[in-house]
Short mmCIF file of C-alpha atoms in Angstrom, two decimals:
data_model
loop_
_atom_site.label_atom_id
_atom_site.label_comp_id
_atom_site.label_asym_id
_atom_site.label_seq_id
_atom_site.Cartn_x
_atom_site.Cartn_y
_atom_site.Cartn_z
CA UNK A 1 -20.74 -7.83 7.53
CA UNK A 2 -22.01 -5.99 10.63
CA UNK A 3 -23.62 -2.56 10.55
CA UNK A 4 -21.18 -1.00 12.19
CA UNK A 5 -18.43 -2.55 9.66
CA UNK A 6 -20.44 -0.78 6.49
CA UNK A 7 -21.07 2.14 7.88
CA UNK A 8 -16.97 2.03 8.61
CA UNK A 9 -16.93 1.08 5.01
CA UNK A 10 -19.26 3.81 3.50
CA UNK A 11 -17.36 6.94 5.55
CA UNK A 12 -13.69 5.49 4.59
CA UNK A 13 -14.68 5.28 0.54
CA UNK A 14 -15.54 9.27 0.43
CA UNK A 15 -13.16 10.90 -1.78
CA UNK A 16 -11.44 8.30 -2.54
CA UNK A 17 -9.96 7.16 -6.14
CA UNK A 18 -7.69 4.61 -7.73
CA UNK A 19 -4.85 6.78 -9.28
CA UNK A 20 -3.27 4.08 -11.01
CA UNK A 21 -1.09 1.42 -11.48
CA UNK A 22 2.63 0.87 -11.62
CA UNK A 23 5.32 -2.00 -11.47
CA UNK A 24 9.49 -2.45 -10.86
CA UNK A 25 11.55 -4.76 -10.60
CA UNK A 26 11.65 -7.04 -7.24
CA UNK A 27 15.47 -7.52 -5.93
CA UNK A 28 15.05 -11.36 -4.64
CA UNK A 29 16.77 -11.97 -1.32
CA UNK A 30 19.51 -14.41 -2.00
CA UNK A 31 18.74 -17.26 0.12
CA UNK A 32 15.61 -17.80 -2.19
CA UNK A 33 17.17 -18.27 -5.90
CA UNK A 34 16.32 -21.63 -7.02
CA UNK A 35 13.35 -21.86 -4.44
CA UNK A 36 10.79 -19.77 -6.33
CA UNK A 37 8.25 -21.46 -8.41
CA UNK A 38 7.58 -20.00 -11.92
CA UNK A 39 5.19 -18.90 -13.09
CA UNK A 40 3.61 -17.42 -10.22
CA UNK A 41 2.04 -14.61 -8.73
CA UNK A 42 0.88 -13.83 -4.94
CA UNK A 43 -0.01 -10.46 -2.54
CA UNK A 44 2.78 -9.18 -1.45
CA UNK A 45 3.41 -6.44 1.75
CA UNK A 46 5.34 -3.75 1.56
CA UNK A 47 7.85 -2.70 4.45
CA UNK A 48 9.66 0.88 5.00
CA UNK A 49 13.06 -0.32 5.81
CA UNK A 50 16.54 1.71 6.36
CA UNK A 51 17.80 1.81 2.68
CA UNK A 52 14.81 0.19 0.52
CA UNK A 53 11.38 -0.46 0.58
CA UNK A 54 11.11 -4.30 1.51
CA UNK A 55 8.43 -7.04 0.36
CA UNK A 56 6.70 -9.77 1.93
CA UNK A 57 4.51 -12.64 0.79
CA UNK A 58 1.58 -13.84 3.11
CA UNK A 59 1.82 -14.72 5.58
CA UNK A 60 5.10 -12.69 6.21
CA UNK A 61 8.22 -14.17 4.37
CA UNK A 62 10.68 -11.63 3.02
CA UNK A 63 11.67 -12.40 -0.94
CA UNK A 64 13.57 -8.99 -1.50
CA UNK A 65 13.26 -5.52 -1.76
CA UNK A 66 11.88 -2.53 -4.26
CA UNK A 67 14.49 -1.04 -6.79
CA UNK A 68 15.57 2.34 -7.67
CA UNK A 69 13.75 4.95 -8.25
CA UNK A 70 10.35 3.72 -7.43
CA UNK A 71 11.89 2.59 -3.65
CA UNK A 72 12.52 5.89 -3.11
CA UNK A 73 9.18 7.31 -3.92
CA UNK A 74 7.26 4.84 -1.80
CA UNK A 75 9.53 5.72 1.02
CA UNK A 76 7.94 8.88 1.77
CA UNK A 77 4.56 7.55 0.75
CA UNK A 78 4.63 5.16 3.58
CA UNK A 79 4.71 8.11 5.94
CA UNK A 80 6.28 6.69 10.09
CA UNK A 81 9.13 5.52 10.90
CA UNK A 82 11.48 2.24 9.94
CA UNK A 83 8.90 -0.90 9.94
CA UNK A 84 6.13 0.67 8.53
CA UNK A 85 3.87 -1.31 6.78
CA UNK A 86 1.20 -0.56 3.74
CA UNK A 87 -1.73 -0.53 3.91
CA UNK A 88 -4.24 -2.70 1.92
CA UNK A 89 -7.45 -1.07 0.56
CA UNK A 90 -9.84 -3.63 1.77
CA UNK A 91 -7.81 -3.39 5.60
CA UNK A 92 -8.38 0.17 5.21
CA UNK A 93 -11.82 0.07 4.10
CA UNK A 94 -12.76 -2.14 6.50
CA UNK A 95 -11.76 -0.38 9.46
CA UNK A 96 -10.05 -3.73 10.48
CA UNK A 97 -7.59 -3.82 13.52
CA UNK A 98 -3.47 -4.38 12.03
CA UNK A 99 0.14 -3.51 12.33
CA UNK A 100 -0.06 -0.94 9.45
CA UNK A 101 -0.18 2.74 9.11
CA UNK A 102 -2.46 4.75 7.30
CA UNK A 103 -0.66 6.78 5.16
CA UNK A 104 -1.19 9.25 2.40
CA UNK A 105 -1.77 6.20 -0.19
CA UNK A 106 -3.41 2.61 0.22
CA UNK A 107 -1.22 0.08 -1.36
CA UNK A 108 -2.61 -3.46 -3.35
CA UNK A 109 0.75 -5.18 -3.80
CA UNK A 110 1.44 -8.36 -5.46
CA UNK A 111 4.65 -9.70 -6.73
CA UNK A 112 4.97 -12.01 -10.51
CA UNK A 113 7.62 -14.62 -10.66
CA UNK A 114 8.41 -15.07 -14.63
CA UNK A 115 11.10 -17.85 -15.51
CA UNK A 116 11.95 -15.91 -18.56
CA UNK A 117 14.55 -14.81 -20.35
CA UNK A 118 15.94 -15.13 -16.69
CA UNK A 119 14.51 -16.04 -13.56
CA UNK A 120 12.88 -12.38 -12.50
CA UNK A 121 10.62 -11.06 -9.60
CA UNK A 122 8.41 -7.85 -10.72
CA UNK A 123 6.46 -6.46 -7.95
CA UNK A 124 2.69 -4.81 -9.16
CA UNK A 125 0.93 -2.14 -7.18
CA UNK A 126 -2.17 -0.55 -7.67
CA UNK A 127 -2.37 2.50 -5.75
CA UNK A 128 -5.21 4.58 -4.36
CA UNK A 129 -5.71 7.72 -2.24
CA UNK A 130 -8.42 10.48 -0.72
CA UNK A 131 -9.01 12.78 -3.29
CA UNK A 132 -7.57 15.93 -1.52
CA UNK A 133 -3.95 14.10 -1.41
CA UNK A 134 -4.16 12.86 -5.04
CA UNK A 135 -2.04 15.82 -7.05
CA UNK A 136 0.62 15.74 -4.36
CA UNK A 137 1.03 11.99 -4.71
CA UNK A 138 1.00 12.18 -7.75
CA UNK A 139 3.52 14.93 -7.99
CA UNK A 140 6.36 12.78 -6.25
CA UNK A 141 6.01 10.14 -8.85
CA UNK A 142 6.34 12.93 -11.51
CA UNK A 143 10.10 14.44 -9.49
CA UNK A 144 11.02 10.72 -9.99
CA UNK A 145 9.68 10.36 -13.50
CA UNK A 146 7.87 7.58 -12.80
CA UNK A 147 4.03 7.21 -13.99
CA UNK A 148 1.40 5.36 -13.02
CA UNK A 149 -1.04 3.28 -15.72
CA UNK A 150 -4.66 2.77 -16.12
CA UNK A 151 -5.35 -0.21 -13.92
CA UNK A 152 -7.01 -2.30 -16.88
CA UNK A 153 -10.35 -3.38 -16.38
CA UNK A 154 -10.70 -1.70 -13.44
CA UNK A 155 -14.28 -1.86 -12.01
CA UNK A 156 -15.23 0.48 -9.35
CA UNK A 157 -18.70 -1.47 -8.67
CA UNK A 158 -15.75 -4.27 -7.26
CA UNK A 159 -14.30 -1.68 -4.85
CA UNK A 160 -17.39 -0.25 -3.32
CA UNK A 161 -17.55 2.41 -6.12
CA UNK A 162 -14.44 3.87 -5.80
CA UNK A 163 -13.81 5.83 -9.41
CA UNK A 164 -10.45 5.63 -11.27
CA UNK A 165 -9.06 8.60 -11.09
CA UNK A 166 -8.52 10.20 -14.30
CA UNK A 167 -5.15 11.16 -13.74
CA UNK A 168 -3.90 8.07 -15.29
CA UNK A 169 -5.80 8.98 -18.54
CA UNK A 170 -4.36 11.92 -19.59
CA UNK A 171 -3.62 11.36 -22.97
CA UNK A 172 -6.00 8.32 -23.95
CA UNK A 173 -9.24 8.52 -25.57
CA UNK A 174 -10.98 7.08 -22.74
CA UNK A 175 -14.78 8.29 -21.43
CA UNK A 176 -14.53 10.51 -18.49
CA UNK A 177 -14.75 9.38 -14.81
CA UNK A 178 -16.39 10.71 -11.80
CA UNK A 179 -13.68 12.00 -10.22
CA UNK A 180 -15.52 12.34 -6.14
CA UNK A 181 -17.66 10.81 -4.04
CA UNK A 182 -21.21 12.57 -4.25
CA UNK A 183 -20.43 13.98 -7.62
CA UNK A 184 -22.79 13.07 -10.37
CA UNK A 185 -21.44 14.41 -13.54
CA UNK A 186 -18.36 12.94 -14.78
CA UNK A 187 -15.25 15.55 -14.89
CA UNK A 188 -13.27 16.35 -18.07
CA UNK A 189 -9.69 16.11 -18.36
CA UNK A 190 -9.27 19.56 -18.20
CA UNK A 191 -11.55 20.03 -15.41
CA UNK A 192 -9.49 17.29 -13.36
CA UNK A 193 -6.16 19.44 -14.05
CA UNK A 194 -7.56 21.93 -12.74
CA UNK A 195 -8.50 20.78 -9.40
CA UNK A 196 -5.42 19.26 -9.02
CA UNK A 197 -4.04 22.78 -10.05
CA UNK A 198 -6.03 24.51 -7.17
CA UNK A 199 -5.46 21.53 -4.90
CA UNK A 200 -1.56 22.00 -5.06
CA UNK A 201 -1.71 25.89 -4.40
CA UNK A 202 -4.06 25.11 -1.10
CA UNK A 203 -2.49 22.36 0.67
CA UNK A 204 -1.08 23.70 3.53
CA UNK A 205 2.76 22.71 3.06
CA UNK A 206 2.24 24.27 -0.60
CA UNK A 207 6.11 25.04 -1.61
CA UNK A 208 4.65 26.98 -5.15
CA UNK A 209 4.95 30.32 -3.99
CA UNK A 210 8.52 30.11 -1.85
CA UNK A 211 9.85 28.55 -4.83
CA UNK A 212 9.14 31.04 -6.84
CA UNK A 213 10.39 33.81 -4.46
CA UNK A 214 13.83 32.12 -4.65
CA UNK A 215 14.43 31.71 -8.27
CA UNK A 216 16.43 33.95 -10.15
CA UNK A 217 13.37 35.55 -11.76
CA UNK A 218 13.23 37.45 -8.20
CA UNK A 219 16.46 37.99 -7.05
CA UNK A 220 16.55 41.95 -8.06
CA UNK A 221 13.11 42.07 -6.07
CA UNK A 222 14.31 40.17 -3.43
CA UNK A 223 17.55 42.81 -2.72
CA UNK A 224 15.25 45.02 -3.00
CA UNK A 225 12.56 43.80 -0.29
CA UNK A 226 15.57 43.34 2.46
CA UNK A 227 16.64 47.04 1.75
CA UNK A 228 13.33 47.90 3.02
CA UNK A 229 13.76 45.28 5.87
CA UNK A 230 17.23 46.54 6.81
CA UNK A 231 15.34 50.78 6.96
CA UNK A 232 12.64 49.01 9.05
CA UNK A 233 9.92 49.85 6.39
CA UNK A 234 8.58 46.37 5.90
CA UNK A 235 8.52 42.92 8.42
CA UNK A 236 11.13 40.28 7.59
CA UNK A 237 8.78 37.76 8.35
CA UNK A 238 6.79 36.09 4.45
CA UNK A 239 4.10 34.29 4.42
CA UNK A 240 4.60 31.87 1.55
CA UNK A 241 1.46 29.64 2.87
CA UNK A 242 -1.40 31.14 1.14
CA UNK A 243 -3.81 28.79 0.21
CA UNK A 244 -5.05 31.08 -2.14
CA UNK A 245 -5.44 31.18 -6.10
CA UNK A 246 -7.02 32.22 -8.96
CA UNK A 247 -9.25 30.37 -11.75
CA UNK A 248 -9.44 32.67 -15.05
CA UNK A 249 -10.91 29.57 -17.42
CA UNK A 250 -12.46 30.94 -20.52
CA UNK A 251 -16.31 30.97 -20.75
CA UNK A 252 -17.71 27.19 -21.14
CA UNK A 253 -15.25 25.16 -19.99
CA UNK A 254 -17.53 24.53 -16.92
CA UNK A 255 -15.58 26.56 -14.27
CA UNK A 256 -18.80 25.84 -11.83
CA UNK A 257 -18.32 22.22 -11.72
CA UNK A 258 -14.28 22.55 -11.06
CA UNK A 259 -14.99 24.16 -8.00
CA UNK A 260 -17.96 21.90 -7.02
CA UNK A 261 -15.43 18.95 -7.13
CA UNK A 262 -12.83 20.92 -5.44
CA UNK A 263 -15.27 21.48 -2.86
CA UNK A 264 -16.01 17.69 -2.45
CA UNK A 265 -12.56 16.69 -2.55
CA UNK A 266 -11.57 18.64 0.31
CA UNK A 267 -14.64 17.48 2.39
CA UNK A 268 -12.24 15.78 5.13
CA UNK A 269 -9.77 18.54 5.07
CA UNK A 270 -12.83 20.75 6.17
CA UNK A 271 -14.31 18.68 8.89
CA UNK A 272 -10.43 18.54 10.49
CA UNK A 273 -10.14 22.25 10.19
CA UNK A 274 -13.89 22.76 11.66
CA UNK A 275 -13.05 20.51 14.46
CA UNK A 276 -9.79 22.56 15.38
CA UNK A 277 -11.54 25.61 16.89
CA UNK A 278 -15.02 27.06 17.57
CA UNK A 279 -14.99 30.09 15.37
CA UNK A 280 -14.02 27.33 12.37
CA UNK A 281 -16.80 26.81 10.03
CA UNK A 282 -16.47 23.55 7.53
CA UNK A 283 -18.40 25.32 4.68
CA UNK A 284 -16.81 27.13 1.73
CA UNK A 285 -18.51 30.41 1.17
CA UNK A 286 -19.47 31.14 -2.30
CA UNK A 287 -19.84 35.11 -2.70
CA UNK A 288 -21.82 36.01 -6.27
CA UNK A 289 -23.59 38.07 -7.55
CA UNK A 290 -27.52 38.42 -6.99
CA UNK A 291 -27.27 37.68 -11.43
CA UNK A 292 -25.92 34.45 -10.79
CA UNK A 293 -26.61 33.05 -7.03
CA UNK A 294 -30.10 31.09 -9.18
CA UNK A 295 -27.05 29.57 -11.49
CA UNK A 296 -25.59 28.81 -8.74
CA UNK A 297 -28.42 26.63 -6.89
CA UNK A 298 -29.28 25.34 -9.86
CA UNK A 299 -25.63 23.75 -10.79
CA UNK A 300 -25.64 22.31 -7.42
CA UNK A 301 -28.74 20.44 -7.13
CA UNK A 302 -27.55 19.49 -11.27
CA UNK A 303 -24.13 18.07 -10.49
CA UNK A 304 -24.22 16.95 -6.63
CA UNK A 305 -25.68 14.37 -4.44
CA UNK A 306 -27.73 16.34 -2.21
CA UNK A 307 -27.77 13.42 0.20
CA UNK A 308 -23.89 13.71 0.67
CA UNK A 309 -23.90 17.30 0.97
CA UNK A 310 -25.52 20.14 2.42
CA UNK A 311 -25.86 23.74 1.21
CA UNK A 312 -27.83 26.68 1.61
CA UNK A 313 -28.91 30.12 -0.01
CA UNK A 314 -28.17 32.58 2.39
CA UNK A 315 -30.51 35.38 0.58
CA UNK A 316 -33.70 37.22 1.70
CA UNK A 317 -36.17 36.02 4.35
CA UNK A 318 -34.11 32.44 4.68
CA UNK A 319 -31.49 34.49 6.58
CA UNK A 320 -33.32 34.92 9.60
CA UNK A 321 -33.00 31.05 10.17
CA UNK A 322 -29.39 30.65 10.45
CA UNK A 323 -26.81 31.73 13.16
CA UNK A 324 -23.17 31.71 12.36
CA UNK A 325 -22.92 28.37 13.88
CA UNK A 326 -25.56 27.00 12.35
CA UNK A 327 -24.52 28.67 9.04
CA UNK A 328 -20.96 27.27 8.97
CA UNK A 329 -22.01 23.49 9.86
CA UNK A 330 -23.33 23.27 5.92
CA UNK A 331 -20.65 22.36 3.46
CA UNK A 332 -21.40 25.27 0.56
CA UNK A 333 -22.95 29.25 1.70
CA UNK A 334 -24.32 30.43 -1.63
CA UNK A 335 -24.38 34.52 -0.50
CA UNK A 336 -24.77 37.72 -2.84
CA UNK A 337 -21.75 40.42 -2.85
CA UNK A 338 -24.68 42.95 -1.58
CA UNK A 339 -25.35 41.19 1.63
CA UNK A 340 -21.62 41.23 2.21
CA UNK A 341 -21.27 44.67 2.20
CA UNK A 342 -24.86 45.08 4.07
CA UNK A 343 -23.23 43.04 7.20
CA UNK A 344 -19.72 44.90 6.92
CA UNK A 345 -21.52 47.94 7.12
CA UNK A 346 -23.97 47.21 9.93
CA UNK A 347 -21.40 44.66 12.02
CA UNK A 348 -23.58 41.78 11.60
CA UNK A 349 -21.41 39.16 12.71
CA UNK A 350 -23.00 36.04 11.46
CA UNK A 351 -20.41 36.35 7.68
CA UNK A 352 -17.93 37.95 10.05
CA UNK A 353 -17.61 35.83 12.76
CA UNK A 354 -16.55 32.57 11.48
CA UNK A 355 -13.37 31.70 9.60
CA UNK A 356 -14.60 29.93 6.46
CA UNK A 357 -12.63 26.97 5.25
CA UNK A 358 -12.52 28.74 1.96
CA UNK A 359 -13.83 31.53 0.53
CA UNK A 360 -14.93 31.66 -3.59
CA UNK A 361 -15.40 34.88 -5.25
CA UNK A 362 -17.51 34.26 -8.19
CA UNK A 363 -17.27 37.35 -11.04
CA UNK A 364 -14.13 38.22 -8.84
CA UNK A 365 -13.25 40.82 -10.83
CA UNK A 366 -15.95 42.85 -9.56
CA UNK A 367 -13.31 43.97 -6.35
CA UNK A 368 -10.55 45.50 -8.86
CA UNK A 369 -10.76 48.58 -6.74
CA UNK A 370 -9.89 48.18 -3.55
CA UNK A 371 -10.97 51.51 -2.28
CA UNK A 372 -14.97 50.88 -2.86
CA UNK A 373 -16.52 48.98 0.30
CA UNK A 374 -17.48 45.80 -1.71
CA UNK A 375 -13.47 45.23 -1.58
CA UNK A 376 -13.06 46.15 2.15
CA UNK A 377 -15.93 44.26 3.06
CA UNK A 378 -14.54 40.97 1.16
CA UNK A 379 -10.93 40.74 2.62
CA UNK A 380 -12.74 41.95 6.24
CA UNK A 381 -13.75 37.95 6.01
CA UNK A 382 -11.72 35.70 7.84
CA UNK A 383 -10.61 32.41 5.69
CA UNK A 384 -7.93 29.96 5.19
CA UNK A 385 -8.52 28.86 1.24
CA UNK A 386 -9.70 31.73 -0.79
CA UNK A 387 -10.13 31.32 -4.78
CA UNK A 388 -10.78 33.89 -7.04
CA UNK A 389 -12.96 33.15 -10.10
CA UNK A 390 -13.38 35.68 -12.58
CA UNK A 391 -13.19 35.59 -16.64
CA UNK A 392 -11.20 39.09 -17.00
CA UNK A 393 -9.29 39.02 -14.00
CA UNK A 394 -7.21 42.15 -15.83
CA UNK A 395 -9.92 44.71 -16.85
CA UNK A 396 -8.40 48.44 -17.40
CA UNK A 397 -4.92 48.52 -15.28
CA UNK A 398 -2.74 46.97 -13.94
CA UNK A 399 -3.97 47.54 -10.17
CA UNK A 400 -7.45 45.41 -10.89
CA UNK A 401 -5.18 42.08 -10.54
CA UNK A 402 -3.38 43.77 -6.96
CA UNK A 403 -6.56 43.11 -5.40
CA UNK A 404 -7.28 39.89 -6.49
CA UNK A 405 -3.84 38.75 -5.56
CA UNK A 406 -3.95 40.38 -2.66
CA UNK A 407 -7.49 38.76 -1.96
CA UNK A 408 -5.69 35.81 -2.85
CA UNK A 409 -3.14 35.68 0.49
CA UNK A 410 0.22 36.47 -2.11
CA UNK A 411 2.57 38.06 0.48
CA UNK A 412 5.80 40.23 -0.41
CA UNK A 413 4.79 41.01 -3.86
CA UNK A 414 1.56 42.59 -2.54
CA UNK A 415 2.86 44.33 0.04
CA UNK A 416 2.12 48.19 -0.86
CA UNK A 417 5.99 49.13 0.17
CA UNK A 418 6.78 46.75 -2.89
CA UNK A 419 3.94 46.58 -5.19
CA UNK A 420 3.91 50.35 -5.85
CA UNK A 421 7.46 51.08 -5.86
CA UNK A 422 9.10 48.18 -7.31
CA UNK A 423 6.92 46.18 -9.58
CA UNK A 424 4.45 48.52 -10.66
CA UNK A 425 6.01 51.57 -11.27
CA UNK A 426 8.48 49.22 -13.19
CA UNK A 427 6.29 47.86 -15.35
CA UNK A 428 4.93 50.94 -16.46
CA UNK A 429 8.29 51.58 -17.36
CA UNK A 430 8.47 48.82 -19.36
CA UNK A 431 10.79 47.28 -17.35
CA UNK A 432 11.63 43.51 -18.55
CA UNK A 433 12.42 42.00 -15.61
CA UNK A 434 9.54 43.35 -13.92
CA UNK A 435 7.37 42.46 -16.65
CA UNK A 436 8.58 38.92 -16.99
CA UNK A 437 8.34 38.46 -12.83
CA UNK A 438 4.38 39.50 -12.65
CA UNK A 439 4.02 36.84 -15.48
CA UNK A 440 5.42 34.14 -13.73
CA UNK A 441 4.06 35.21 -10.27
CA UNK A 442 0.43 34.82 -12.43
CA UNK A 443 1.49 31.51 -14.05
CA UNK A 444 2.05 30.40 -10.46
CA UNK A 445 -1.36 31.40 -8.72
CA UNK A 446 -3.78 31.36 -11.40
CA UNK A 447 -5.11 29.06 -14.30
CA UNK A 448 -6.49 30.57 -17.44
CA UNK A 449 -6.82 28.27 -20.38
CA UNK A 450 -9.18 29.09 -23.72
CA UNK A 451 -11.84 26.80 -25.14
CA UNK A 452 -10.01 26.19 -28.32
CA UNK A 453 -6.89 25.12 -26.67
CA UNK A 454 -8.55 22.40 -24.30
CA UNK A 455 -12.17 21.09 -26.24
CA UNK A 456 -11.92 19.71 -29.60
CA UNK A 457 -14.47 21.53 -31.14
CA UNK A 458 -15.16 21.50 -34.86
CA UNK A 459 -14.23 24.66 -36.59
CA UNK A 460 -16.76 27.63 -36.59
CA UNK A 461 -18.55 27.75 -39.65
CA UNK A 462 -20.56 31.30 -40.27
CA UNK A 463 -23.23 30.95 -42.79
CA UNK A 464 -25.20 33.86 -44.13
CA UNK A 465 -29.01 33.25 -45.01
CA UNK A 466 -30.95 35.94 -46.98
CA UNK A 467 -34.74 36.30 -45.68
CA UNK A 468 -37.06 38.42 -47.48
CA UNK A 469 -39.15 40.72 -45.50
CA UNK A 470 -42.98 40.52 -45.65
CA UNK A 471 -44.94 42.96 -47.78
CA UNK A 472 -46.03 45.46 -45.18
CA UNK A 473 -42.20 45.70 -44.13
CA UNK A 474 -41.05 45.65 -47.70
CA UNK A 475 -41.52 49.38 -48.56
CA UNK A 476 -40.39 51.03 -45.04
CA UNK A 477 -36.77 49.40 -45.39
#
């Protein structure tokens, strides 16, 4: 192999993983009963055809087609038109010259001829995808109620270190896998959920949040918002889009590392947004504070590959060596709450210049009011993904989550012409409906889970052990 073809190799493998494996029944093409030999099995191509997904031996010959409901599945996987071909992972890894597309997943099809009870073709495909597109894919085999399988003794070393995903897992007793590329500490099942949690609110075509607006849960708000529409006292126009969410874990379940994997996943959807305009900077900015920026440092240089990705402390004298193009061409900007409001104040346009690929608000909480200029300085920032991380995102009132949501991109609920009036007076009024809709609105943007529901920790044992105090002590207690 050239090196040209490895380096081809080494940048199509980033964030990649094996999600799995799953199989259906092959509907043979007529003219070929009686001509199969059995027991057999051979690759196999897939084909997006009119009505049904269509499969091919090597070197091309047709033996049938995909059934129901898998067929339909793969059909929007294999994203072109009519004639679209899969893709297989060593073609794609390769960098090879073919007829295929390269769509959302890389497909390793092969199809098993069994001669009994009755002369059946099953067709076998182990699927694989960049990290980033993982939850959605996954997601349309879920509608479907299909699922994929551990791929059984599956070993990445064979598949230039591509991990299995640990989607397939949930459930089994099984170690955990690196989930990313450059990621050094193995992710926990509940870790994985949630990036694929945060993952689903921030891809751009995101449906979560329109969904939700036209269930029946919002209907009364909804006649509501177009009153104000029709009196001209709020736009028509919603932005459903907003990329935005909120992570509420419970101490110790290792919310740091989530969003260091959510950062690495989405290292290709960040160099495409960088490379759409100037002002676009690749790096997610990570505001904290001055408590918790060492923390911060520290957990990268514990869980990443340094040599895959670059970041940088933008604190104290090391400011004065970065410009805001300079700043924005890392991947992670590790900068304190106080030095956001310090530029706000003084126009210093090297935070305020850029739009961030996504902005993280570590101790989020911290911008419940949004009359003090920490707040105004924070949603001054220009970003497209914004996450909110905070243990407590409801401290004292009800208003500490409106800035956080509203931080957060969640249009027509936050708007203060139906916040205030509809859903806020109404819950103080104890107001069911309006009660019930803020949960669901929460269950939709944020993900709070407790260490006792997720870790299987022993039971807390307290155990009470009587010292005695040393003469001198002894007589003054």
């Amino acid at each position: 192999m050239t090196p040209e073809q490895q380096d081809t190799q080494t940048k199509n493998v980033q964030n990649f993983e094996c999600l799995g494996t799953i199989s259906s029944n092959c509907i043979m093409v007529d003219c070929l009963r009686g001509s199969i030999k059995y027991p057999s099995r051979t690759r196999a191509l897939l084909q997006k055809g009119p009505e049904a997904i269509k499969v091919f031996t090597w070197p091309g010959a047709e033996i049938g087609h995909v059934s129901e409901p898998l067929s339909q599945v793969l059909r929007k996987l294999l994203v072109g038109p009519i004639g679209t071909l899969s893709t297989e992972l060593n073609t794609f890894l390769t960098g090879q010259k073919s007829t295929t597309s390269h769509p959302t997943v890389i497909v390793d099809a092969s199809v098993f001829a069994s001669p009994t009870p009755t002369p059946t073709l099953t067709v076998i495909l182990i699927l694989s995808s960049p990290s980033e597109h993982a939850a959605k894919v996954l997601g349309m085999f879920e509608e479907s109620h299909l699922k994929l399988k551990v791929v059984e003794g599956y070993r990445p070393e064979k598949c230039l270190g591509i991990p299995h995903s640990l989607h397939a897992k949930v459930g089994q007793q099984s170690a955990p896998t690196k989930l990313v590329h450059g990621c050094k500490t193995p992710l926990l099942k509940h870790q994985q959920q949630a990036v694929e949690f945060i993952t689903k609110l921030e891809y751009p075509e995101s449906t979560t949040l329109s969904e939700f607006w036209n269930s029946l849960t919002c209907e009364w708000l909804k006649q509501a918002f177009y009153r104000k529409v029709n009196t001209g006292r709020t736009q028509e126009q919603i932005n459903h889009n907003n990329q935005g969410s909120i992570l509420a874990e419970n101490m110790g379940l290792g919310k740091t590392l989530i969003l260091l994997a959510l950062i690495l996943t989405s290292k290709n959807a960040a160099e495409s947004f960088a490379n759409t305009k100037e002002e676009n900077a690749r790096a997610t900015l990570v505001i904290c504070p001055l408590s918790t920026l060492a923390n911060w440092e520290s957990e990268i240089k514990k869980h990443l590959d340094l040599s895959h990705t670059k970041y940088v402390v933008y604190h104290g004298e090391e400011r004065k060596k970065w410009t805001a193009l300079t700043l924005g061409a890392n991947n992670i900007v590790l900068v304190t709450y106080d030095t956001v409001v310090n530029y706000y104040e003084s126009r210093c346009d090297t935070l305020f210049a850029a739009t961030w690929f996504r902005t993280i608000l570590d101790k989020a909480h911290v911008i419940c009011d949004p009359a003090t200029k920490q707040s105004r300085a924070i949603l001054a920032l220009r970003t497209q993904r914004k996450l909110c991380l905070t243990g407590a995102p409801l401290q004292n009132h009800l208003s500490d989550l409106y800035t956080l949501l509203r931080f957060s991109g969640v249009d027509s609920w936050l708007r203060e012409e139906v916040w205030q009036p509809f859903i806020k007076l109404n819950i103080q009024r104890k107001s069911a409906k309006a009660i019930k809709l803020l949960q669901q609105l929460l269950a939709n943007v944020s993900l709070r889970r407790l260490k006792t529901n997720v870790l299987q920790l022993p039971p807390k044992v307290k155990e009470y052990v009587g010292l005695l105090l040393p003469e001198p002590w002894q007589e003054d207690y």
